[in-house]
Amino acid sequence: MALDQSFVGRSYPPTAPYEVGREKIREFAEAIGDAHPAYTDPEAAGELGHPDVIAPPTFVFAITFKAAGEVVADPRLGLDYSRVVHGDQKFAYTRPVRAGDRLTVTSTIEAVKSMAGNDILDIRGEVRDEAGEHVVTAWTKLVARAADDAADDAAGKQGE
């Protein structure tokens, strides 16, 4: 079943604030294998002009993807999450995420498309700090793979 096109442009309420901790940043940097000292050493971050350690650029994915969960869980949209794969991710930063930030995310559906029986959902997450200042925008593309019978139908039509 195709996703509801009328959802394009719909925004969801901002999330509760997420407080970014030094330890979470350190754990994330370690998990992705990035030993940049600005991620673990406040002095190194300070030498680069930051008031505290900063997070690797992809750190914010965990926050924005969780926020996109409200979109995904909206039963009126019609997304079958059991068929979803992550299609793409990109970020546009105003400034780095820093330890001590309290961030909220507002998710908006930017596009709903269907291709070869697959539904494609583009979600924009606007991340703001406690003062309401923009920190980063994250775009997430989710692809809900066609059900086997829909995929077979699409493949059959291509072969005609």
Short mmCIF file of C-alpha atoms in Angstrom, two decimals:
data_model
loop_
_atom_site.label_atom_id
_atom_site.label_comp_id
_atom_site.label_asym_id
_atom_site.label_seq_id
_atom_site.Cartn_x
_atom_site.Cartn_y
_atom_site.Cartn_z
CA MET A 1 0.00 0.00 0.00
CA ALA A 2 1.42 3.39 -0.99
CA LEU A 3 2.19 5.98 1.63
CA ASP A 4 -0.23 8.85 2.10
CA GLN A 5 1.02 11.73 -0.11
CA SER A 6 -0.93 14.26 1.95
CA PHE A 7 1.72 13.88 4.67
CA VAL A 8 4.29 15.86 2.63
CA GLY A 9 5.03 19.03 4.59
CA ARG A 10 3.68 17.65 7.88
CA SER A 11 5.81 18.50 10.92
CA TYR A 12 5.77 16.72 14.25
CA PRO A 13 6.20 18.42 17.62
CA PRO A 14 9.75 18.95 18.90
CA THR A 15 11.24 16.16 20.96
CA ALA A 16 12.03 16.48 24.63
CA PRO A 17 15.55 17.92 25.10
CA TYR A 18 18.44 15.48 24.72
CA GLU A 19 21.42 16.43 26.87
CA VAL A 20 24.69 15.68 25.12
CA GLY A 21 27.26 14.24 27.51
CA ARG A 22 31.03 14.01 27.22
CA GLU A 23 30.93 10.29 27.88
CA LYS A 24 28.37 9.68 25.12
CA ILE A 25 30.57 11.63 22.69
CA ARG A 26 33.65 9.67 23.76
CA GLU A 27 31.82 6.34 23.41
CA PHE A 28 30.51 7.29 19.97
CA ALA A 29 33.93 8.45 18.73
CA GLU A 30 35.46 5.23 20.01
CA ALA A 31 32.74 3.13 18.37
CA ILE A 32 33.36 4.70 14.95
CA GLY A 33 37.14 4.57 15.39
CA ASP A 34 37.75 8.33 15.29
CA ALA A 35 40.48 9.36 17.71
CA HIS A 36 40.31 13.12 17.04
CA PRO A 37 41.26 14.74 20.36
CA ALA A 38 38.48 17.37 20.14
CA TYR A 39 36.02 14.51 20.81
CA THR A 40 37.59 13.51 24.12
CA ASP A 41 39.83 16.30 25.41
CA PRO A 42 38.27 19.63 26.47
CA GLU A 43 41.68 21.37 26.11
CA ALA A 44 42.11 20.13 22.53
CA ALA A 45 38.56 21.28 21.75
CA GLY A 46 39.32 24.64 23.37
CA GLU A 47 42.39 25.09 21.18
CA LEU A 48 40.02 24.80 18.20
CA GLY A 49 37.72 27.46 19.65
CA HIS A 50 35.08 25.21 21.23
CA PRO A 51 33.87 25.65 24.83
CA ASP A 52 33.88 21.87 25.41
CA VAL A 53 34.40 18.62 23.53
CA ILE A 54 32.52 18.34 20.26
CA ALA A 55 30.78 15.34 18.73
CA PRO A 56 31.73 13.64 15.48
CA PRO A 57 29.48 14.82 12.64
CA THR A 58 27.40 11.62 12.52
CA PHE A 59 26.72 11.62 16.29
CA VAL A 60 23.50 13.56 15.77
CA PHE A 61 22.05 10.66 13.75
CA ALA A 62 21.08 8.87 16.97
CA ILE A 63 19.06 11.88 18.08
CA THR A 64 17.42 12.65 14.74
CA PHE A 65 16.63 9.02 13.92
CA LYS A 66 14.92 8.61 17.28
CA ALA A 67 12.88 11.75 16.52
CA ALA A 68 11.98 10.36 13.08
CA GLY A 69 10.52 7.41 14.96
CA GLU A 70 7.42 9.49 15.66
CA VAL A 71 6.91 9.87 11.91
CA VAL A 72 7.55 6.18 11.30
CA ALA A 73 5.12 5.15 14.06
CA ASP A 74 2.28 7.35 12.78
CA PRO A 75 -0.33 4.76 11.72
CA ARG A 76 -2.06 7.26 9.42
CA LEU A 77 1.07 7.47 7.22
CA GLY A 78 0.86 3.77 6.38
CA LEU A 79 4.56 2.87 6.60
CA ASP A 80 5.33 -0.82 7.11
CA TYR A 81 8.52 -0.49 9.15
CA SER A 82 9.24 -4.22 8.92
CA ARG A 83 10.12 -3.56 5.25
CA VAL A 84 12.22 -0.41 5.80
CA VAL A 85 15.90 0.00 4.98
CA HIS A 86 17.95 3.13 5.53
CA GLY A 87 18.49 4.72 2.13
CA ASP A 88 20.56 7.84 2.73
CA GLN A 89 21.66 10.35 5.34
CA LYS A 90 23.11 13.84 5.12
CA PHE A 91 23.76 16.73 7.51
CA ALA A 92 24.14 20.51 7.23
CA TYR A 93 25.73 22.09 10.31
CA THR A 94 25.57 25.62 11.63
CA ARG A 95 27.95 24.61 14.41
CA PRO A 96 29.23 21.35 15.94
CA VAL A 97 27.28 19.51 18.61
CA ARG A 98 28.97 20.11 21.96
CA ALA A 99 28.96 18.42 25.34
CA GLY A 100 26.36 20.15 27.48
CA ASP A 101 24.04 20.96 24.56
CA ARG A 102 20.36 20.33 25.22
CA LEU A 103 18.99 19.57 21.78
CA THR A 104 15.48 19.19 20.41
CA VAL A 105 14.49 17.86 17.01
CA THR A 106 11.50 18.80 14.89
CA SER A 107 10.82 16.26 12.14
CA THR A 108 9.12 17.17 8.88
CA ILE A 109 8.17 14.90 6.00
CA GLU A 110 9.76 16.45 2.90
CA ALA A 111 8.80 13.89 0.28
CA VAL A 112 6.86 10.70 -0.27
CA LYS A 113 7.56 8.81 -3.50
CA SER A 114 6.90 5.40 -4.98
CA MET A 115 9.33 3.67 -7.35
CA ALA A 116 9.05 0.09 -8.59
CA GLY A 117 6.60 -0.68 -5.79
CA ASN A 118 8.94 0.72 -3.11
CA ASP A 119 7.86 3.64 -0.93
CA ILE A 120 10.51 6.30 -0.30
CA LEU A 121 10.15 8.68 2.62
CA ASP A 122 12.36 11.77 3.10
CA ILE A 123 12.39 13.20 6.62
CA ARG A 124 14.12 16.45 7.61
CA GLY A 125 15.14 16.86 11.26
CA GLU A 126 15.82 20.41 12.45
CA VAL A 127 18.04 20.30 15.54
CA ARG A 128 18.06 23.32 17.84
CA ASP A 129 19.77 24.08 21.12
CA GLU A 130 18.15 25.27 24.34
CA ALA A 131 18.21 28.88 23.14
CA GLY A 132 16.34 27.86 19.98
CA GLU A 133 19.40 28.36 17.78
CA HIS A 134 19.87 26.07 14.78
CA VAL A 135 22.66 23.52 15.23
CA VAL A 136 22.19 21.06 12.37
CA THR A 137 19.68 19.83 9.85
CA ALA A 138 19.63 16.11 9.15
CA TRP A 139 17.94 14.46 6.18
CA THR A 140 17.01 10.79 6.42
CA LYS A 141 15.78 8.73 3.49
CA LEU A 142 13.87 5.56 4.34
CA VAL A 143 12.91 2.99 1.74
CA ALA A 144 10.04 0.61 2.44
CA ARG A 145 10.71 -2.31 0.14
CA ALA A 146 7.78 -3.55 -1.89
CA ALA A 147 5.98 -6.64 -0.64
CA ASP A 148 7.07 -9.68 -2.63
CA ASP A 149 3.91 -9.74 -4.73
CA ALA A 150 4.22 -5.99 -5.50
CA ALA A 151 7.90 -6.43 -6.44
CA ASP A 152 6.99 -9.36 -8.69
CA ASP A 153 4.26 -7.27 -10.35
CA ALA A 154 6.71 -4.37 -10.94
CA ALA A 155 9.37 -6.73 -12.33
CA GLY A 156 6.81 -8.33 -14.63
CA LYS A 157 5.73 -4.97 -16.02
CA GLN A 158 9.36 -4.04 -16.72
CA GLY A 159 9.83 -7.22 -18.72
CA GLU A 160 6.79 -6.57 -20.96
#
